[in-house]
Coordinates of C-alpha atoms and ligand atoms in Angstrom, one line a residue:
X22 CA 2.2 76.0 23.1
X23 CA -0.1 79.2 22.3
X24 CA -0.3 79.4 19.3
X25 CA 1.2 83.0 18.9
X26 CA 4.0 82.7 16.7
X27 CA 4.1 84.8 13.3
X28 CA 1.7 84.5 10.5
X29 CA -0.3 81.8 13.0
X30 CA -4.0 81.6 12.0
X31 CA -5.8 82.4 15.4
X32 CA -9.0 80.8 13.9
X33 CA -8.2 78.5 11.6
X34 CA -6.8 74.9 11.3
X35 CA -3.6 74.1 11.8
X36 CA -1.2 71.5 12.8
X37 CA 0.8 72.2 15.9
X38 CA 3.9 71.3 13.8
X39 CA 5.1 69.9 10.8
X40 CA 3.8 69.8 7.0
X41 CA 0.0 69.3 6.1
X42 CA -1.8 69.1 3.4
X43 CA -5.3 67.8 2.0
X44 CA -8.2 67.1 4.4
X45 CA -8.9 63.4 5.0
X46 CA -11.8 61.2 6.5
X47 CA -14.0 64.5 7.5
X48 CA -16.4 62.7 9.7
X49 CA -18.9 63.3 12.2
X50 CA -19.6 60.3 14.4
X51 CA -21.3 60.3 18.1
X52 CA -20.9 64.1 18.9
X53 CA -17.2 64.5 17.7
X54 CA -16.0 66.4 14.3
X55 CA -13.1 64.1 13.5
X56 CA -10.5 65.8 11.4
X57 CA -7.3 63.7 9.5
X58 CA -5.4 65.3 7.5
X59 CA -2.2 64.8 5.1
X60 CA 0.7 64.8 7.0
X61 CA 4.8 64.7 7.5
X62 CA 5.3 64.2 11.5
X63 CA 9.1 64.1 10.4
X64 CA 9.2 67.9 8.8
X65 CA 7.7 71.1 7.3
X66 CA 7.9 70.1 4.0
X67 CA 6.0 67.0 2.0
X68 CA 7.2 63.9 3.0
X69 CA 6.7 60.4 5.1
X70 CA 2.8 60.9 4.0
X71 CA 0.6 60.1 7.1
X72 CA -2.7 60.9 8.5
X73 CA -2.7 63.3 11.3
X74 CA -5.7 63.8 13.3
X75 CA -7.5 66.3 15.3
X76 CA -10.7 66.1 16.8
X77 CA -13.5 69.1 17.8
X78 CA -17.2 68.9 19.1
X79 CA -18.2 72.9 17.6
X80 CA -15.9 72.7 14.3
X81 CA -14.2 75.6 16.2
X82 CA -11.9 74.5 18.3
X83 CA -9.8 71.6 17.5
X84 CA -7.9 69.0 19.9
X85 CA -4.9 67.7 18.2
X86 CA -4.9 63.7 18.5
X87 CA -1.7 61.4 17.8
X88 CA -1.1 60.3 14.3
X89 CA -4.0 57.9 12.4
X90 CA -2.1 56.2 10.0
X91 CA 1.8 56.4 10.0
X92 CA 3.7 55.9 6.7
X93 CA 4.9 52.2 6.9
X94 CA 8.6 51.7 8.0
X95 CA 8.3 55.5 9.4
X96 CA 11.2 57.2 9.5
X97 CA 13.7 55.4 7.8
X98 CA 12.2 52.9 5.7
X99 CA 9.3 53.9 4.0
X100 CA 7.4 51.5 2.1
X101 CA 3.9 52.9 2.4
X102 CA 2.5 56.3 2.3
X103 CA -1.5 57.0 3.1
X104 CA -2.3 59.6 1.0
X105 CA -5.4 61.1 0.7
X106 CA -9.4 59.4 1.6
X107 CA -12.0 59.3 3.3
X108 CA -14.0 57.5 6.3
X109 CA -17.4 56.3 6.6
X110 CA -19.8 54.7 9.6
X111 CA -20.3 51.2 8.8
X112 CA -23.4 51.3 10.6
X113 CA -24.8 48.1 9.5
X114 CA -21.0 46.1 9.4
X115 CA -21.6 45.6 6.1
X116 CA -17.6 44.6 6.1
X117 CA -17.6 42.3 8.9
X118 CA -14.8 44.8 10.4
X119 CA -17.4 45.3 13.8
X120 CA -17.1 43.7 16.8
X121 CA -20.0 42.5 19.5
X122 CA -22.5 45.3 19.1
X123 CA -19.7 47.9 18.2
X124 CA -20.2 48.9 14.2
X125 CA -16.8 50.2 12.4
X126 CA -15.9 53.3 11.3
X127 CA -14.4 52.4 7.5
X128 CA -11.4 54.8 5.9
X129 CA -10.5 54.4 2.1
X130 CA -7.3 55.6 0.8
X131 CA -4.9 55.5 -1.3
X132 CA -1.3 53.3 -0.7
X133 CA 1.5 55.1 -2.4
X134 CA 4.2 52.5 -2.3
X135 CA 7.5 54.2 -2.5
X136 CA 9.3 50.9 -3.2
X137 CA 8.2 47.8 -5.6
X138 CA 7.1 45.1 -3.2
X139 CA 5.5 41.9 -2.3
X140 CA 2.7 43.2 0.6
X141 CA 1.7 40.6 3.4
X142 CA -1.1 40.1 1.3
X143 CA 0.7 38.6 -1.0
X144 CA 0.0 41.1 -3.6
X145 CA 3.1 43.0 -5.9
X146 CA 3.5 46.1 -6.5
X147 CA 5.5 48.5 -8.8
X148 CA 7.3 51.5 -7.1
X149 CA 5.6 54.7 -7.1
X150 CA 2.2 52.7 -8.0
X151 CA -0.7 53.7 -6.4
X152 CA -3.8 51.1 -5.2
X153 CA -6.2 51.8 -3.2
X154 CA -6.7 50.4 0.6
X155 CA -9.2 50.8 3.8
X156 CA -8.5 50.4 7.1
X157 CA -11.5 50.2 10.3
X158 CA -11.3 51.5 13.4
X159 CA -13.4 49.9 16.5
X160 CA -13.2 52.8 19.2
X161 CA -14.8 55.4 17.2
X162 CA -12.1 57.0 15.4
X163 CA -9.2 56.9 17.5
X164 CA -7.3 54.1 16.3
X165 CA -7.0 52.5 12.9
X166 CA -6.1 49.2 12.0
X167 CA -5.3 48.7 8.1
X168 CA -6.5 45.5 6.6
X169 CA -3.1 43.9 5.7
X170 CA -4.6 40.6 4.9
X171 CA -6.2 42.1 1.9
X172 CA -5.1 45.3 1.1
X173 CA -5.0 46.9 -1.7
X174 CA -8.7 46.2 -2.2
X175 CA -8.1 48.2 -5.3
X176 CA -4.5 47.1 -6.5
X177 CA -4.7 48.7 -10.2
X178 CA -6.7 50.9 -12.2
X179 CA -8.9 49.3 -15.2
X180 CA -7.2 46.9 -17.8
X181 CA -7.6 49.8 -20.6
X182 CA -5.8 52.5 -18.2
X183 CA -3.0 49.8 -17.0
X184 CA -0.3 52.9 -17.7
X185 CA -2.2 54.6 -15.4
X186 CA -0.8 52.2 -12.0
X187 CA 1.2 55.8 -10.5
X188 CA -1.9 58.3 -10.7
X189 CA -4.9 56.5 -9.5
X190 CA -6.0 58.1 -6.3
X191 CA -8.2 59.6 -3.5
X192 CA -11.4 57.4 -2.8
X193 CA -14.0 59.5 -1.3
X194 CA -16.9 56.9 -0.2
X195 CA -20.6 56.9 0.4
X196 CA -23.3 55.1 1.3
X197 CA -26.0 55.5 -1.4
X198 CA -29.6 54.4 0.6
X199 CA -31.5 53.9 -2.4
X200 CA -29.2 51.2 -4.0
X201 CA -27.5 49.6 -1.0
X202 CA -24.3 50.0 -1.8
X203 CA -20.9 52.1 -1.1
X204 CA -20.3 54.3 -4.0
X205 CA -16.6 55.5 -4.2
X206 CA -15.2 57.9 -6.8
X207 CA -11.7 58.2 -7.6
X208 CA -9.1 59.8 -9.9
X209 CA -7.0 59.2 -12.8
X210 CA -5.5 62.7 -12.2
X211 CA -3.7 62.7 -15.6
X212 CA -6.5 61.7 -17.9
X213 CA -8.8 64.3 -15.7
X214 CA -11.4 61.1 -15.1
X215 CA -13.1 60.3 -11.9
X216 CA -13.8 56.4 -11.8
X217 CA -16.9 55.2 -9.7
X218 CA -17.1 51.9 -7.9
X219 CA -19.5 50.4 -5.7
X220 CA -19.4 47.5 -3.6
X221 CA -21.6 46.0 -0.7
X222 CA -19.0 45.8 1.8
X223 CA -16.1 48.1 1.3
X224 CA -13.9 45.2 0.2
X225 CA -15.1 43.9 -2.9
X226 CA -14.8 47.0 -5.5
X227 CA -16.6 46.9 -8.8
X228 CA -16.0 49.4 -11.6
X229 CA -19.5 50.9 -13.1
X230 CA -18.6 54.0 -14.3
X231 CA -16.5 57.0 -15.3
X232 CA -16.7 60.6 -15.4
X233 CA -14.9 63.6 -17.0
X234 CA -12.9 65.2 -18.8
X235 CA -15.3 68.3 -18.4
X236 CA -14.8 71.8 -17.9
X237 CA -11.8 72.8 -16.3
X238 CA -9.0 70.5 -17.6
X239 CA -5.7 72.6 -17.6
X240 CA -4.2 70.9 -14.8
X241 CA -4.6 66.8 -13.0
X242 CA -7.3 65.9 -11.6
X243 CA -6.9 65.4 -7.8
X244 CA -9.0 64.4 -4.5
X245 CA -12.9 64.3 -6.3
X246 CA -15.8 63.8 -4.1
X247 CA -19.6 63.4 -4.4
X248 CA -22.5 64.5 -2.4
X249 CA -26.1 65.4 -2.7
X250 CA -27.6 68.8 -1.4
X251 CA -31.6 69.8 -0.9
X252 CA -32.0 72.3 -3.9
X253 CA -33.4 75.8 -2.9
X254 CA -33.8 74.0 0.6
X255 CA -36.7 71.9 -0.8
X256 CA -37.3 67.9 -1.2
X257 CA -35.7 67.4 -4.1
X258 CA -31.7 66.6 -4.4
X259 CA -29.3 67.4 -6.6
X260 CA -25.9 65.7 -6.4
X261 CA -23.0 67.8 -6.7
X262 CA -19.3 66.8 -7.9
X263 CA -16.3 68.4 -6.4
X264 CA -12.5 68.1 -8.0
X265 CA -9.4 69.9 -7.7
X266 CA -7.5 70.7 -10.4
X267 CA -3.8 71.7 -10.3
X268 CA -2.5 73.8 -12.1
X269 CA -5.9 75.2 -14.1
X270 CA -7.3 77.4 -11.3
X271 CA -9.6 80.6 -11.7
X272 CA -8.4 83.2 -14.1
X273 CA -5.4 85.3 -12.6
X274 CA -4.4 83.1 -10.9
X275 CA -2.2 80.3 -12.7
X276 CA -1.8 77.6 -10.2
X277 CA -4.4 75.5 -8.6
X278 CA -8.1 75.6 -7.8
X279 CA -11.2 73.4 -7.0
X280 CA -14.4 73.2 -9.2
X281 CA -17.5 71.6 -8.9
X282 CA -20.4 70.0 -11.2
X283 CA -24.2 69.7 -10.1
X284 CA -25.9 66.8 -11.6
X285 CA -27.9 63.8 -11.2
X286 CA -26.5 60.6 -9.3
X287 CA -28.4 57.3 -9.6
X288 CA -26.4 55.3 -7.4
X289 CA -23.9 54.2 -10.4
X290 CA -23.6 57.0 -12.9
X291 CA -23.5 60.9 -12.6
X292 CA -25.3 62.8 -15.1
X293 CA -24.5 66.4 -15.0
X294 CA -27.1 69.1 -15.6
X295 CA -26.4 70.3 -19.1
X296 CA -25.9 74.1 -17.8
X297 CA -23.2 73.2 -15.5
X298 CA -20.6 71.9 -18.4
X299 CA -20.8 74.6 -20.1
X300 CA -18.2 76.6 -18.2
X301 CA -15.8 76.0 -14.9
X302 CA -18.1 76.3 -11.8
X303 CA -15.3 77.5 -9.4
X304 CA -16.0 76.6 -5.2
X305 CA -13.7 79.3 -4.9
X306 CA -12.3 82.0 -6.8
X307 CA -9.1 83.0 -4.7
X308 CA -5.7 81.5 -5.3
X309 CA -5.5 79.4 -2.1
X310 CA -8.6 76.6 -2.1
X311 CA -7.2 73.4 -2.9
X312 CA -8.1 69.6 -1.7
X313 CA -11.6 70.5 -0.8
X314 CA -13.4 67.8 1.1
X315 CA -16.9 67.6 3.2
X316 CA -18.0 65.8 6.2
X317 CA -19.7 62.2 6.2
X318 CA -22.1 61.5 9.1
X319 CA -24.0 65.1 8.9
X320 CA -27.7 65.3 8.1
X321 CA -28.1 65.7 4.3
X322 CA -28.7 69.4 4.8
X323 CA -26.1 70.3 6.8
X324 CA -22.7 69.5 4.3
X325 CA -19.6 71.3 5.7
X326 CA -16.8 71.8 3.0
X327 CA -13.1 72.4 4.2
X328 CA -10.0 73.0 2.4
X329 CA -6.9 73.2 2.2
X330 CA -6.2 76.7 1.9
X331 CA -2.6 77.7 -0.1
X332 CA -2.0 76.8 -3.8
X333 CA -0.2 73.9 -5.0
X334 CA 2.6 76.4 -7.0
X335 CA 4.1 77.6 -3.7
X336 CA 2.3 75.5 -0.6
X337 CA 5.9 74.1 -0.2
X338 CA 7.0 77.1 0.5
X339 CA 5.0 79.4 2.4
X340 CA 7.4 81.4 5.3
X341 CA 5.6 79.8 8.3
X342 CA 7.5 77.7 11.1
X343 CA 7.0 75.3 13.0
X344 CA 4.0 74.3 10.7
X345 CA 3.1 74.4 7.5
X346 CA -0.4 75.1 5.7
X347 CA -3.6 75.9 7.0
X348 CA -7.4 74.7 6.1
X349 CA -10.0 77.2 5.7
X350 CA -12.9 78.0 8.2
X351 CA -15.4 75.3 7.6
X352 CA -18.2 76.1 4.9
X353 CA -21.6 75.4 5.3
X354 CA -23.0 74.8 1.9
X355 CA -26.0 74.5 0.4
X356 CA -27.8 74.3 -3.2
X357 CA -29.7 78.2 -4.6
X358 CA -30.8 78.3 -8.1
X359 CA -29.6 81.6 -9.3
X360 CA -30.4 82.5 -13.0
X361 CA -31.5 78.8 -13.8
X362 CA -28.4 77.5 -12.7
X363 CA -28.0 75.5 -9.2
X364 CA -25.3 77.4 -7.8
X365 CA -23.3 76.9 -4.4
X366 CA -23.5 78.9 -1.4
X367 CA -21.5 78.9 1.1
X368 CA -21.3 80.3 4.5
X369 CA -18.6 80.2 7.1
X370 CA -19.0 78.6 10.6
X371 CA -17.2 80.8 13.4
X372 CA -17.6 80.6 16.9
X373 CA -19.4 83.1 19.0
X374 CA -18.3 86.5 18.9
X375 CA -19.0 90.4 20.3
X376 CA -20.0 92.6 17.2
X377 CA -20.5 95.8 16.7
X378 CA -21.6 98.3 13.7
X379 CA -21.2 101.4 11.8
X380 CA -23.2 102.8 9.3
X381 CA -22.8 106.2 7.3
X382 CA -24.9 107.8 5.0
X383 CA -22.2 108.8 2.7
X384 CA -18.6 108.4 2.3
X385 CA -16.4 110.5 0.0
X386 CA -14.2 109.5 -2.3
X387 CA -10.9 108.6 -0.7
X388 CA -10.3 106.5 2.5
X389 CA -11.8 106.3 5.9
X390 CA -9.6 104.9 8.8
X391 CA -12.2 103.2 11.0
X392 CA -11.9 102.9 14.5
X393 CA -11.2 99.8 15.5
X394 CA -8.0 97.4 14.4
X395 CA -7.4 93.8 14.2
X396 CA -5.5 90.9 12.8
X397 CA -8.3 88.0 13.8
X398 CA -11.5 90.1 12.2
X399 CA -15.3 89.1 11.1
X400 CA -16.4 92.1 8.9
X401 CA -19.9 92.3 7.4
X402 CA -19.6 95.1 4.6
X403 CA -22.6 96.2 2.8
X404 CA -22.9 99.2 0.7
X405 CA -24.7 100.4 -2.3
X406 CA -23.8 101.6 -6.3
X407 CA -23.8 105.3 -6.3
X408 CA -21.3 107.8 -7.8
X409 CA -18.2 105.2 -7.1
X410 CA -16.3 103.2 -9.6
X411 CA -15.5 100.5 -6.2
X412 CA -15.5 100.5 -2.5
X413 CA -13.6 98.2 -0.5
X414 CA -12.7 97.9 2.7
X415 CA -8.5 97.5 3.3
X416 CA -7.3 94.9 5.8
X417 CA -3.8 94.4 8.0
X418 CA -3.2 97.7 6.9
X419 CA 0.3 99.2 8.2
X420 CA -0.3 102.9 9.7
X421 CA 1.6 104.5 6.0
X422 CA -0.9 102.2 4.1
X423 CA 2.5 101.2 2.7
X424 CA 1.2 97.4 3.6
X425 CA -2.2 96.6 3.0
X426 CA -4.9 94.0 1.9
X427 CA -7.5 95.1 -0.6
X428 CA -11.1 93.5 -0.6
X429 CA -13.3 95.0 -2.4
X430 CA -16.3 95.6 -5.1
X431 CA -15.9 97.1 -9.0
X432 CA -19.2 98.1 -9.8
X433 CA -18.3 98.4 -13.1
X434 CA -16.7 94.4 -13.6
X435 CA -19.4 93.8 -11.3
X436 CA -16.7 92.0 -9.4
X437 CA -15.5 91.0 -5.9
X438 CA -12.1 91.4 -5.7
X439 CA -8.7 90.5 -3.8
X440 CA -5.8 92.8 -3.9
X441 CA -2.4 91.6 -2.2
X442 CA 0.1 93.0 -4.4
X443 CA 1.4 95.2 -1.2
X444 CA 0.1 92.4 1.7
X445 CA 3.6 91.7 3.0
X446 CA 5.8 88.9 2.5
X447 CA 5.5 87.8 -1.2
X448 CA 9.0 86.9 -2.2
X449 CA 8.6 83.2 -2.2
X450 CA 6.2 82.4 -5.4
X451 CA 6.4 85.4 -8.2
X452 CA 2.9 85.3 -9.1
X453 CA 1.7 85.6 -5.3
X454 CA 1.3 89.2 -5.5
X455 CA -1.8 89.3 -7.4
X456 CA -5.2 90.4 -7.9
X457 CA -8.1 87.9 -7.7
X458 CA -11.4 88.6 -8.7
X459 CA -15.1 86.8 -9.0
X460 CA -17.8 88.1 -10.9
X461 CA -20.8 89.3 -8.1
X462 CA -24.2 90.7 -9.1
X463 CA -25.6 93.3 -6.6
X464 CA -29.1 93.2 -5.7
X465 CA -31.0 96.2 -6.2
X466 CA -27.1 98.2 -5.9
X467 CA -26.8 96.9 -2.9
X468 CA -23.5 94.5 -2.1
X469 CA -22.5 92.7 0.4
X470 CA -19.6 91.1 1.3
X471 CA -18.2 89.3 4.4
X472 CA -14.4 89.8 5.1
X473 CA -12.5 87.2 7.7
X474 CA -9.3 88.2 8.2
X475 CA -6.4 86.2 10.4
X476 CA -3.1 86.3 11.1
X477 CA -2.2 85.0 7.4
X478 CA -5.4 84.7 5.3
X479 CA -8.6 86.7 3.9
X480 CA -11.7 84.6 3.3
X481 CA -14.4 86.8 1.3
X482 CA -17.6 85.4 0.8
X483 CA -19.7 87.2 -1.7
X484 CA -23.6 88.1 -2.0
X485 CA -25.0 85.5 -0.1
X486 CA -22.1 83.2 -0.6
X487 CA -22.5 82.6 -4.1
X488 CA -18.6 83.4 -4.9
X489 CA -15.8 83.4 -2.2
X490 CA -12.6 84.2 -2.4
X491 CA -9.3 82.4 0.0
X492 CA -6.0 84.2 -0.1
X493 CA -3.1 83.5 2.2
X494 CA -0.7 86.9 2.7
X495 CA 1.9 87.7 5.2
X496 CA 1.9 90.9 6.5
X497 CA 4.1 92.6 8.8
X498 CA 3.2 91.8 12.7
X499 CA 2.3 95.5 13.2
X500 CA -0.4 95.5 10.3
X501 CA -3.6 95.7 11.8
X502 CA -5.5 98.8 10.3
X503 CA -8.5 98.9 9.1
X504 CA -10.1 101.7 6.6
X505 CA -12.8 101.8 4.0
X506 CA -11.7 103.3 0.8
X507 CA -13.9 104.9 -2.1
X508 CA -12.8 104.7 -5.4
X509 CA -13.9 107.9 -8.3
X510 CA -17.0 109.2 -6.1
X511 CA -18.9 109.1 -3.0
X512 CA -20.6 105.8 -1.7
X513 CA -24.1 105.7 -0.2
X514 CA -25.5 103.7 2.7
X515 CA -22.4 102.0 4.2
X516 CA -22.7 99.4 6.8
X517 CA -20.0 97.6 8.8
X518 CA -20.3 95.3 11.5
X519 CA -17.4 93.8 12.8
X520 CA -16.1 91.5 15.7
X521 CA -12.8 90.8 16.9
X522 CA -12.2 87.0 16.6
X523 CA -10.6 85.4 19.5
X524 CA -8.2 82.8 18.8
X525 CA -9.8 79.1 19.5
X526 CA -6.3 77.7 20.7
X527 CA -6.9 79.1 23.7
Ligands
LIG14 C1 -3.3 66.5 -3.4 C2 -2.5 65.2 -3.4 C3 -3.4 64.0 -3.5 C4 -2.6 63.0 -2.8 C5 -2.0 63.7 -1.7 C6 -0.6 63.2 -1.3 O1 -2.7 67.6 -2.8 O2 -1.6 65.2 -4.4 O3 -3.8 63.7 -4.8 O4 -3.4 61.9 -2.3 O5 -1.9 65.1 -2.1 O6 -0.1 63.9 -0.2

């Protein structure tokens, strides 16, 4: 396999085959990125919920590894599905789970049981409830073994959200150092809650707080997690809440979206900062961010977010085959206060490439066709306010500009922006063919904008990273032009540096 078929992202996630969806158990344990991920092995369309896996030393290139978990009773008798979680190092075998000198690696997740049953356990269950279970894995990641003597761990959600038992989901754990204790937050998607727990050995769960509804509420609450971050790169932390909402997304764009909180996190409670409840703090503006989810085992200042990149109105149906879905580049982020706010930046991680740059004093009105094309692209844009209305740079351009990708600046918003109303393929969702846009201060005029492009998907990151912007589209194979255009009047002091990406399948 190589990876070449139509609309295949050259440098970013996929599955080989078959339906994915939300990033699971990010982790980094001795020298390998470990990568699981929702997953149907029996189709391209949700289903038989499992946990595939891939694994990767750079966060670049990714090996794909058998299935993790497989849905109990796989393919014909489903009784369990492991929907979405998270893994931690046990370093300390705070669970018992180790053996000899080897310390376990711990995933929580949720069990969606298809079918009322009584589990080996001996526990019941209703159908469609979800509880929440862990499994441990002895040889570093590679195989799992769920803890059927026990599991659920957490069979049902508090007394006083009982008719709650079919949307309570998607632990994300940590270990909080200060307290000694696991910390894991969950959902009640419907009531837009996150529960916290905390226990002192991953088995025995205790309820000692709650969080939410705040900000962005039009949609359920899905897949929340929790992590501190150095503010302004300094010594003090701030801890930062992340929860995907579906529908409820950004403005303009009326399915799903992730948002995040910055607060304070004492090792039971979150207390947000009072300026970031005020409004929706979005981790990205674009339509296709969903499921969001960071890497356990990294050095505090090195978090690395990745999502699931489509949108919950028409990820089902997105014309890609054999696979289905893609995550976004990783995201190195980090903490910046920008106008008294502690705001998130975040920068991609790509592997090594050749670039090479342009700059012009002046460009008139109208567009430029640059000289180089490209479907895999890194472009660094920078350019300044002058007599221009906008300036953007068009991507996966067709030669008639006929089919094209718009991403651009409105110095007048004072907006990035996303335009795929003419990207290619839009037929499948009616609202795909849209305009997205975050608001974007230049500095001193000056903006400046990073553009990847791939076979299927722009990624903008704005400024320094303050906004970004994910948008699938699905242009025509020979769309690969590239031009700057200038919108109402000249533009001053344009630089582009670009690199052809090569594809990390390879
Ligand atoms: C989010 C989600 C999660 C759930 C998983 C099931 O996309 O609905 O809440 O755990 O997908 O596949």
């Amino acid at each position: 396999q190589n990876y070449t078929e139509r609309y295949r992202p050259q440098f970013h996630f996929t599955p080989a085959k078959n339906w994915m969806n939300d990033p699971n158990g990010l982790i980094y344990h001795e020298g390998t990125y470990h990568l699981f991920y929702q997953h149907n092995p029996g189709g391209i369309s949700w289903g038989a919920m499992s946990w595939g896996h891939a694994t990767s030393s750079d966060l670049v290139h990714w090996e794909h590894q058998p299935v993790a978990l497989l849905a109990r009773g796989y393919p014909d008798n489903i009784t369990e599905m492991f929907f979405s979680g998270t893994a931690v190092f046990d370093a300390q075998n705070t669970s018992g789970f180790g053996s000899g000198d080897k310390a376990p690696l711990v995933a929580m997740y949720t069990s969606h049981y298809p079918v009322a049953q009584t589990l080996p356990s001996g526990k019941t269950v209703d159908a469609n409830q979800q509880s929440q279970s862990i499994a441990y894995s002895l040889d570093d990641g590679m195989t799992w073994t769920t803890y059927d003597s026990v599991n659920p761990v957490i069979l049902n959600p508090p007394e006083e959200y009982s008719d709650q038992i079919h949307d309570f989901r998607d632990p994300a754990v940590l270990w909080h150092e200060e307290n000694q204790r696991w910390v894991s937050v969950m959902s009640l998607p419907g009531l837009r809650k996150l529960l916290i727990y905390t226990s002192t050995n991953l088995k025995d769960w205790e309820l000692v707080s709650e969080f939410g509804p705040v900000n962005a509420i039009g949609g359920v609450w899905e897949c929340p997690s929790m992590f501190p971050l150095p503010l302004d790169g300094g010594e003090e932390l701030k801890w930062v809440v992340q929860i995907s909402l579906n529908p409820g997304g950004p403005a303009g764009n009326t399915g799903s979206g992730t948002q995040y909180v910055v607060g304070q996190f004492d090792g039971t409670t979150f207390t947000p900062d009072a300026n970031s409840v005020t409004q929706s703090n979005w981790v990205d503006w674009g339509p296709d961010f969903y499921a969001a989810l960071t890497f356990s085992g990294l050095p505090v200042e090195d978090r690395v977010d990745i999502a699931w990149m489509t949108n919950l109105r028409y990820g089902g149906a997105t014309p890609t085959d054999p696979w289905r879905s893609a995550f976004t580049v990783p995201r190195r982020l980090s903490l910046k206060t920008t106008n008294g706010k502690a705001t998130l930046i975040q920068e991609p991680i790509l592997g090594d490439a050749d670039y090479s740059s342009t700059h012009w004093d002046i460009l008139p009105a109208g567009s430029t066709k640059l000289d180089f094309t490209g479907k895999a692209l890194d472009i660094v844009l920078s350019f300044s306010e002058s007599e221009s209305t906008q300036f953007s740079i068009i991507v996966q351009a067709s030669s008639d500009l006929s089919e094209q990708t718009q991403v651009g600046y409105d110095f007048e918003k004072k907006e990035v922006f996303v335009n795929r109303t003419v990207s290619g393929v839009s037929g499948f969702d009616d609202t795909f063919a849209g305009v997205f846009s975050a608001p974007l201060e230049s500095v001193e005029g000056k903006v400046i904008l990073r553009v990847l492009v791939d076979w299927s998907s722009v990624e903008v990151f704005g400024g320094a990273g303050e906004v970004t912007l994910a948008s699938l589209i699905f242009p025509s194979d020979e769309s690969s032009d590239v031009y700057l255009f200038s919108t109402g009047g000249s533009t001053n002091d344009i630089e582009v540096k670009a690199a052809n990406i090569k594809s990390v399948w390879v």
